[in-house]
mmCIF file of C-alpha atoms in Angstrom:
data_model
loop_
_atom_site.group_PDB
_atom_site.id
_atom_site.type_symbol
_atom_site.label_atom_id
_atom_site.label_comp_id
_atom_site.label_asym_id
_atom_site.label_seq_id
_atom_site.Cartn_x
_atom_site.Cartn_y
_atom_site.Cartn_z
ATOM 1 C CA MET A 1 4.824 -4.173 21.975
ATOM 2 C CA PRO A 2 2.154 -5.447 19.562
ATOM 3 C CA THR A 3 2.991 -8.500 17.486
ATOM 4 C CA MET A 4 2.064 -9.110 13.888
ATOM 5 C CA GLU A 5 -0.667 -11.474 15.066
ATOM 6 C CA SER A 6 -2.098 -9.070 17.633
ATOM 7 C CA SER A 7 -2.010 -6.151 15.176
ATOM 8 C CA THR A 8 -4.429 -7.935 12.843
ATOM 9 C CA ALA A 9 -7.953 -6.715 13.561
ATOM 10 C CA SER A 10 -10.630 -9.315 14.243
ATOM 11 C CA THR A 11 -13.359 -7.026 12.957
ATOM 12 C CA ALA A 12 -14.079 -6.114 9.338
ATOM 13 C CA PRO A 13 -11.193 -4.212 7.692
ATOM 14 C CA THR A 14 -11.390 -0.436 7.529
ATOM 15 C CA ALA A 15 -12.255 0.976 4.113
ATOM 16 C CA ARG A 16 -9.166 2.681 2.653
ATOM 17 C CA THR A 17 -8.901 5.529 0.166
ATOM 18 C CA GLY A 18 -6.071 5.815 -2.316
ATOM 19 C CA LEU A 19 -4.858 9.268 -3.341
ATOM 20 C CA LYS A 20 -3.212 10.064 -6.671
ATOM 21 C CA ARG A 21 0.512 10.649 -6.288
ATOM 22 C CA HIS A 22 3.254 12.080 -8.480
ATOM 23 C CA TYR A 23 6.473 10.076 -8.539
ATOM 24 C CA LEU A 24 9.907 10.672 -10.020
ATOM 25 C CA MET A 25 11.788 7.605 -11.264
ATOM 26 C CA CYS A 26 15.049 6.824 -13.087
ATOM 27 C CA ARG A 27 15.312 3.914 -15.520
ATOM 28 C CA PRO A 28 18.184 1.575 -14.521
ATOM 29 C CA GLU A 29 19.939 1.994 -17.847
ATOM 30 C CA HIS A 30 23.362 1.783 -16.204
ATOM 31 C CA PHE A 31 22.480 -0.510 -13.296
ATOM 32 C CA ALA A 32 25.310 -2.714 -12.046
ATOM 33 C CA VAL A 33 26.839 -3.904 -8.799
ATOM 34 C CA THR A 34 30.496 -2.981 -9.159
ATOM 35 C CA TYR A 35 31.199 -1.755 -5.619
ATOM 36 C CA SER A 36 29.885 -2.482 -2.121
ATOM 37 C CA ILE A 37 28.502 0.272 0.086
ATOM 38 C CA ASN A 38 25.861 -1.776 1.949
ATOM 39 C CA PRO A 39 25.522 -5.410 3.095
ATOM 40 C CA TRP A 40 23.305 -6.318 0.130
ATOM 41 C CA MET A 41 25.929 -5.537 -2.511
ATOM 42 C CA ASP A 42 28.310 -8.255 -3.721
ATOM 43 C CA PRO A 43 30.365 -7.203 -6.767
ATOM 44 C CA SER A 44 31.532 -10.786 -7.285
ATOM 45 C CA ALA A 45 27.921 -11.869 -7.862
ATOM 46 C CA GLY A 46 27.196 -8.940 -10.163
ATOM 47 C CA ALA A 47 23.704 -8.118 -11.447
ATOM 48 C CA ASP A 48 21.632 -8.567 -14.591
ATOM 49 C CA ARG A 49 20.991 -5.098 -15.978
ATOM 50 C CA ASP A 50 18.319 -6.273 -18.434
ATOM 51 C CA GLU A 51 16.389 -8.083 -15.711
ATOM 52 C CA ALA A 52 16.627 -4.994 -13.505
ATOM 53 C CA VAL A 53 15.126 -2.934 -16.329
ATOM 54 C CA ARG A 54 12.270 -5.434 -16.732
ATOM 55 C CA GLN A 55 11.491 -5.330 -13.025
ATOM 56 C CA TRP A 56 11.682 -1.527 -12.962
ATOM 57 C CA GLU A 57 9.331 -1.275 -15.967
ATOM 58 C CA ALA A 58 6.839 -3.528 -14.163
ATOM 59 C CA LEU A 59 7.009 -1.222 -11.129
ATOM 60 C CA ARG A 60 6.424 1.827 -13.308
ATOM 61 C CA SER A 61 3.467 0.060 -14.975
ATOM 62 C CA ALA A 62 2.018 -0.784 -11.561
ATOM 63 C CA TYR A 63 2.009 2.910 -10.629
ATOM 64 C CA ALA A 64 0.399 3.853 -13.941
ATOM 65 C CA GLY A 65 -2.232 1.175 -13.451
ATOM 66 C CA LEU A 66 -3.116 2.691 -10.079
ATOM 67 C CA GLY A 67 -3.580 6.123 -11.671
ATOM 68 C CA HIS A 68 -0.399 7.742 -10.397
ATOM 69 C CA GLU A 69 1.680 10.174 -12.439
ATOM 70 C CA VAL A 70 5.276 9.160 -13.129
ATOM 71 C CA SER A 71 7.963 11.556 -14.327
ATOM 72 C CA LEU A 72 11.406 10.422 -15.423
ATOM 73 C CA ILE A 73 14.886 11.771 -14.861
ATOM 74 C CA ASP A 74 17.523 10.787 -17.424
ATOM 75 C CA PRO A 75 20.013 8.206 -16.113
ATOM 76 C CA ILE A 76 23.680 9.185 -16.143
ATOM 77 C CA ALA A 77 26.445 6.815 -17.166
ATOM 78 C CA GLY A 78 28.750 5.960 -14.288
ATOM 79 C CA LEU A 79 25.970 6.271 -11.669
ATOM 80 C CA PRO A 80 24.602 2.716 -11.359
ATOM 81 C CA ASP A 81 22.609 3.532 -8.204
ATOM 82 C CA MET A 82 20.824 6.539 -9.708
ATOM 83 C CA VAL A 83 17.820 4.239 -10.223
ATOM 84 C CA PHE A 84 17.187 4.647 -6.495
ATOM 85 C CA ALA A 85 15.395 7.955 -6.946
ATOM 86 C CA ALA A 86 14.110 8.136 -3.377
ATOM 87 C CA ASN A 87 17.626 8.944 -2.208
ATOM 88 C CA GLY A 88 17.895 11.967 -4.491
ATOM 89 C CA ALA A 89 15.951 14.523 -2.440
ATOM 90 C CA LEU A 90 13.100 15.213 -0.009
ATOM 91 C CA VAL A 91 10.206 17.173 -1.530
ATOM 92 C CA VAL A 92 7.595 18.597 0.857
ATOM 93 C CA GLY A 93 5.109 21.365 0.144
ATOM 94 C CA GLY A 94 6.858 22.224 -3.103
ATOM 95 C CA ARG A 95 10.199 22.782 -1.350
ATOM 96 C CA VAL A 96 13.206 20.564 -2.010
ATOM 97 C CA TYR A 97 15.775 19.555 0.574
ATOM 98 C CA GLY A 98 18.614 18.262 -1.562
ATOM 99 C CA ALA A 99 20.598 15.084 -0.935
ATOM 100 C CA ARG A 100 24.260 15.023 0.068
ATOM 101 C CA PHE A 101 25.444 11.439 -0.244
ATOM 102 C CA THR A 102 27.727 9.620 2.177
ATOM 103 C CA HIS A 103 29.747 7.576 -0.309
ATOM 104 C CA PRO A 104 31.779 9.160 -3.123
ATOM 105 C CA GLU A 105 30.362 6.656 -5.615
ATOM 106 C CA ARG A 106 27.006 8.451 -5.312
ATOM 107 C CA HIS A 107 28.066 12.081 -4.775
ATOM 108 C CA ALA A 108 27.037 13.209 -8.270
ATOM 109 C CA GLU A 109 23.451 12.005 -7.829
ATOM 110 C CA GLY A 110 22.468 14.814 -5.459
ATOM 111 C CA PRO A 111 23.237 17.657 -7.891
ATOM 112 C CA ALA A 112 21.634 15.703 -10.764
ATOM 113 C CA TYR A 113 18.328 15.370 -8.932
ATOM 114 C CA ALA A 114 18.456 18.977 -7.699
ATOM 115 C CA ALA A 115 19.007 20.183 -11.275
ATOM 116 C CA TRP A 116 16.035 18.180 -12.551
ATOM 117 C CA LEU A 117 13.784 19.524 -9.805
ATOM 118 C CA ARG A 118 14.836 23.122 -10.459
ATOM 119 C CA ALA A 119 14.225 22.646 -14.176
ATOM 120 C CA ASN A 120 10.769 21.238 -13.521
ATOM 121 C CA GLY A 121 9.227 24.009 -11.490
ATOM 122 C CA PHE A 122 10.633 23.607 -7.983
ATOM 123 C CA GLY A 123 12.032 27.037 -7.211
ATOM 124 C CA GLU A 124 12.957 26.505 -3.563
ATOM 125 C CA VAL A 125 15.793 23.975 -3.527
ATOM 126 C CA LEU A 126 18.261 23.827 -0.645
ATOM 127 C CA ASP A 127 21.675 22.319 -1.335
ATOM 128 C CA ALA A 128 22.183 20.564 1.988
ATOM 129 C CA GLU A 129 25.175 21.336 4.170
ATOM 130 C CA HIS A 130 24.869 18.058 6.070
ATOM 131 C CA THR A 131 25.020 14.475 4.850
ATOM 132 C CA ASN A 132 21.595 13.048 4.050
ATOM 133 C CA GLU A 133 20.140 10.632 1.527
ATOM 134 C CA GLY A 134 16.749 12.137 0.805
ATOM 135 C CA GLU A 135 13.666 10.002 1.195
ATOM 136 C CA GLY A 136 15.902 7.076 1.976
ATOM 137 C CA ASP A 137 16.051 8.495 5.503
ATOM 138 C CA PHE A 138 13.124 10.962 5.571
ATOM 139 C CA LEU A 139 9.509 9.790 5.641
ATOM 140 C CA THR A 140 6.793 12.450 5.475
ATOM 141 C CA MET A 141 3.652 11.959 7.559
ATOM 142 C CA ASP A 142 0.664 14.288 8.021
ATOM 143 C CA GLU A 143 2.053 16.050 11.091
ATOM 144 C CA VAL A 144 5.730 15.095 11.314
ATOM 145 C CA ILE A 145 8.669 13.896 9.266
ATOM 146 C CA LEU A 146 10.285 10.700 10.522
ATOM 147 C CA ALA A 147 14.053 10.767 10.004
ATOM 148 C CA GLY A 148 16.568 7.938 10.191
ATOM 149 C CA THR A 149 20.165 8.094 11.343
ATOM 150 C CA GLY A 150 22.861 5.628 12.299
ATOM 151 C CA PHE A 151 24.375 4.693 8.944
ATOM 152 C CA ARG A 152 23.917 7.387 6.292
ATOM 153 C CA THR A 153 22.055 10.548 7.315
ATOM 154 C CA ARG A 154 23.424 12.688 10.135
ATOM 155 C CA VAL A 155 21.256 14.083 12.924
ATOM 156 C CA ALA A 156 22.401 17.574 11.922
ATOM 157 C CA ALA A 157 20.594 17.025 8.615
ATOM 158 C CA HIS A 158 17.376 16.359 10.528
ATOM 159 C CA GLN A 159 17.706 19.772 12.132
ATOM 160 C CA GLU A 160 18.604 21.402 8.815
ATOM 161 C CA ALA A 161 15.549 19.861 7.132
ATOM 162 C CA GLN A 162 13.258 20.970 9.951
ATOM 163 C CA GLU A 163 14.436 24.569 9.693
ATOM 164 C CA PHE A 164 14.069 24.629 5.905
ATOM 165 C CA LEU A 165 10.743 22.781 5.630
ATOM 166 C CA GLY A 166 9.080 24.107 8.799
ATOM 167 C CA ARG A 167 7.910 20.625 9.771
ATOM 168 C CA PRO A 168 8.657 18.803 13.040
ATOM 169 C CA VAL A 169 11.291 16.106 12.477
ATOM 170 C CA VAL A 170 11.425 13.018 14.711
ATOM 171 C CA THR A 171 14.815 11.282 14.871
ATOM 172 C CA LEU A 172 14.908 7.459 14.779
ATOM 173 C CA ARG A 173 18.162 5.532 15.187
ATOM 174 C CA LEU A 174 18.811 2.504 12.985
ATOM 175 C CA VAL A 175 21.030 -0.247 14.439
ATOM 176 C CA ASP A 176 21.043 -3.152 11.945
ATOM 177 C CA PRO A 177 23.369 -2.610 8.935
ATOM 178 C CA ARG A 178 20.964 -4.482 6.641
ATOM 179 C CA PHE A 179 18.491 -1.667 7.218
ATOM 180 C CA TYR A 180 20.850 1.189 6.504
ATOM 181 C CA HIS A 181 18.084 3.597 5.400
ATOM 182 C CA LEU A 182 14.832 4.308 7.196
ATOM 183 C CA ASP A 183 12.868 3.267 4.102
ATOM 184 C CA THR A 184 14.236 -0.277 4.377
ATOM 185 C CA ALA A 185 12.675 -0.723 7.835
ATOM 186 C CA LEU A 186 9.524 1.407 7.837
ATOM 187 C CA PHE A 187 6.921 2.801 5.431
ATOM 188 C CA ALA A 188 3.899 5.045 5.742
ATOM 189 C CA LEU A 189 0.368 3.686 5.611
ATOM 190 C CA GLY A 190 -1.304 6.949 4.679
ATOM 191 C CA GLY A 191 -0.341 10.021 6.663
ATOM 192 C CA ASP A 192 -1.026 8.837 10.193
ATOM 193 C CA ASN A 193 0.199 5.262 10.507
ATOM 194 C CA VAL A 194 3.178 3.099 9.592
ATOM 195 C CA ALA A 195 4.404 -0.444 9.166
ATOM 196 C CA TYR A 196 7.859 -1.238 10.561
ATOM 197 C CA TYR A 197 10.345 -3.850 11.759
ATOM 198 C CA PRO A 198 11.144 -3.102 15.428
ATOM 199 C CA GLU A 199 14.528 -4.831 15.593
ATOM 200 C CA ALA A 200 15.949 -2.410 13.024
ATOM 201 C CA PHE A 201 15.702 0.403 15.607
ATOM 202 C CA SER A 202 17.369 1.288 18.899
ATOM 203 C CA PRO A 203 15.303 0.647 22.069
ATOM 204 C CA GLY A 204 14.556 4.343 22.484
ATOM 205 C CA SER A 205 13.430 4.706 18.884
ATOM 206 C CA ARG A 206 11.185 1.655 19.222
ATOM 207 C CA ALA A 207 9.564 3.313 22.223
ATOM 208 C CA VAL A 208 8.999 6.466 20.178
ATOM 209 C CA LEU A 209 7.359 4.480 17.379
ATOM 210 C CA GLU A 210 5.128 2.632 19.838
ATOM 211 C CA ARG A 211 4.009 5.947 21.346
ATOM 212 C CA LEU A 212 3.422 7.702 18.024
ATOM 213 C CA PHE A 213 1.818 4.744 16.223
ATOM 214 C CA PRO A 214 0.078 2.404 18.685
ATOM 215 C CA ASP A 215 -1.871 0.809 15.826
ATOM 216 C CA ALA A 216 1.125 0.256 13.550
ATOM 217 C CA VAL A 217 1.534 -2.891 11.499
ATOM 218 C CA VAL A 218 4.552 -4.722 12.897
ATOM 219 C CA ALA A 219 6.547 -6.855 10.468
ATOM 220 C CA GLY A 220 8.641 -9.901 11.243
ATOM 221 C CA GLU A 221 12.215 -10.845 10.392
ATOM 222 C CA ARG A 222 11.371 -12.925 7.324
ATOM 223 C CA ASP A 223 9.547 -10.113 5.542
ATOM 224 C CA ALA A 224 12.060 -7.469 6.604
ATOM 225 C CA ALA A 225 14.885 -9.634 5.236
ATOM 226 C CA VAL A 226 13.465 -9.415 1.688
ATOM 227 C CA LEU A 227 13.036 -5.637 2.041
ATOM 228 C CA GLY A 228 9.288 -6.050 2.401
ATOM 229 C CA LEU A 229 9.171 -2.720 4.216
ATOM 230 C CA ASN A 230 10.648 -0.872 1.261
ATOM 231 C CA ALA A 231 7.088 -0.372 0.057
ATOM 232 C CA VAL A 232 4.945 2.455 -1.316
ATOM 233 C CA CYS A 233 1.405 3.109 -0.100
ATOM 234 C CA ASP A 234 -1.071 5.612 -1.560
ATOM 235 C CA GLY A 235 -3.429 5.205 1.379
ATOM 236 C CA ARG A 236 -5.114 2.128 -0.043
ATOM 237 C CA HIS A 237 -2.788 0.229 -2.366
ATOM 238 C CA VAL A 238 0.597 -1.020 -1.160
ATOM 239 C CA VAL A 239 3.205 -1.701 -3.843
ATOM 240 C CA ILE A 240 5.406 -4.246 -2.104
ATOM 241 C CA ASN A 241 8.037 -6.906 -2.713
ATOM 242 C CA ALA A 242 6.211 -10.117 -3.612
ATOM 243 C CA GLU A 243 8.343 -12.271 -1.291
ATOM 244 C CA ALA A 244 6.985 -10.496 1.816
ATOM 245 C CA THR A 245 4.071 -12.926 2.031
ATOM 246 C CA ASP A 246 3.212 -12.630 5.730
ATOM 247 C CA LEU A 247 3.246 -8.837 5.608
ATOM 248 C CA ILE A 248 1.108 -8.890 2.453
ATOM 249 C CA ALA A 249 -1.485 -11.030 4.249
ATOM 250 C CA THR A 250 -1.429 -8.772 7.303
ATOM 251 C CA LEU A 251 -1.917 -5.630 5.222
ATOM 252 C CA ALA A 252 -4.834 -7.225 3.387
ATOM 253 C CA GLY A 253 -6.366 -8.037 6.752
ATOM 254 C CA HIS A 254 -6.183 -4.343 7.633
ATOM 255 C CA GLY A 255 -8.088 -3.340 4.502
ATOM 256 C CA TYR A 256 -5.140 -2.415 2.275
ATOM 257 C CA GLU A 257 -4.768 -3.773 -1.252
ATOM 258 C CA PRO A 258 -1.263 -5.171 -1.756
ATOM 259 C CA VAL A 259 0.246 -4.900 -5.236
ATOM 260 C CA PRO A 260 3.123 -7.431 -5.245
ATOM 261 C CA VAL A 261 6.094 -6.769 -7.528
ATOM 262 C CA ASP A 262 9.352 -8.623 -8.151
ATOM 263 C CA MET A 263 12.360 -6.457 -7.306
ATOM 264 C CA SER A 264 14.845 -9.258 -6.676
ATOM 265 C CA GLU A 265 17.469 -7.989 -9.130
ATOM 266 C CA LEU A 266 17.441 -4.439 -7.806
ATOM 267 C CA ARG A 267 17.612 -5.854 -4.282
ATOM 268 C CA LYS A 268 21.154 -6.967 -5.128
ATOM 269 C CA ALA A 269 22.053 -3.296 -4.638
ATOM 270 C CA GLY A 270 19.849 -2.940 -1.560
ATOM 271 C CA GLY A 271 16.749 -1.475 -3.218
ATOM 272 C CA GLY A 272 13.048 -2.162 -3.590
ATOM 273 C CA PRO A 273 9.912 -0.319 -4.746
ATOM 274 C CA LYS A 274 10.347 2.677 -2.455
ATOM 275 C CA CYS A 275 14.041 3.079 -3.233
ATOM 276 C CA CYS A 276 13.075 3.511 -6.894
ATOM 277 C CA THR A 277 10.402 6.110 -6.111
ATOM 278 C CA LEU A 278 10.746 9.775 -5.105
ATOM 279 C CA GLU A 279 7.410 11.384 -4.260
ATOM 280 C CA LEU A 280 6.896 14.940 -5.518
ATOM 281 C CA ARG A 281 4.753 16.755 -2.942
ATOM 282 C CA TYR A 282 3.279 20.091 -3.909
ATOM 283 C CA PRO A 283 1.855 22.890 -1.729
#
């Protein structure tokens, strides 16, 4: 298995090209930590809603500054985690595979995102039969969709998504409760490579990742523990948690341009840049 040190090229970094993306986001108007459905959430510690809004606005501004389009879905009172737009659906080739949340606290989010997508030009929307949490556990590459399971999304949902989207789906098993969604342990670097934290995955899934992505960027425990892998890459720029300093340096060494952001308040609910960002992919 490559290490972070060995994955850093000794030659000049490859030139990278960023592509304009279209993202859907939800302002954390009702953000709070009042229940616990993952190891990051501590209701006794609470959260600062105003600080969460400031951090979210900075993330939105970062996307705008990179030339990306950002659309907004209206937040709904009583859904404090609706800010985590990535969980709301999977959108590939103009088709929408809708989310079906595990925990009752979030059940209403799936229909809310599906309704917004239908109202905004996405005519093919599947209301999922099987439990899944959208882009939280589905990561779209050029040739395949990587799909997480172990805590939230069921393997049956991987099969359902493959049939609906007509894309090969590769199942990866998560084993560390801190990394309860795939997007907390792995992100795409363009359409043909990834960065990931190996210890978040079962031995068999690690072997799959090594085979599929021999040139992957491998992150260490310290960066994974601040959700440094909950990042968004447009092929060149990587919007990433500022605390993930080693990973930021490694990415820069590979020719990417890190865009550090502070998401510490939203991390109190287990989220980072990617959790707040649903990519809208068109045909």
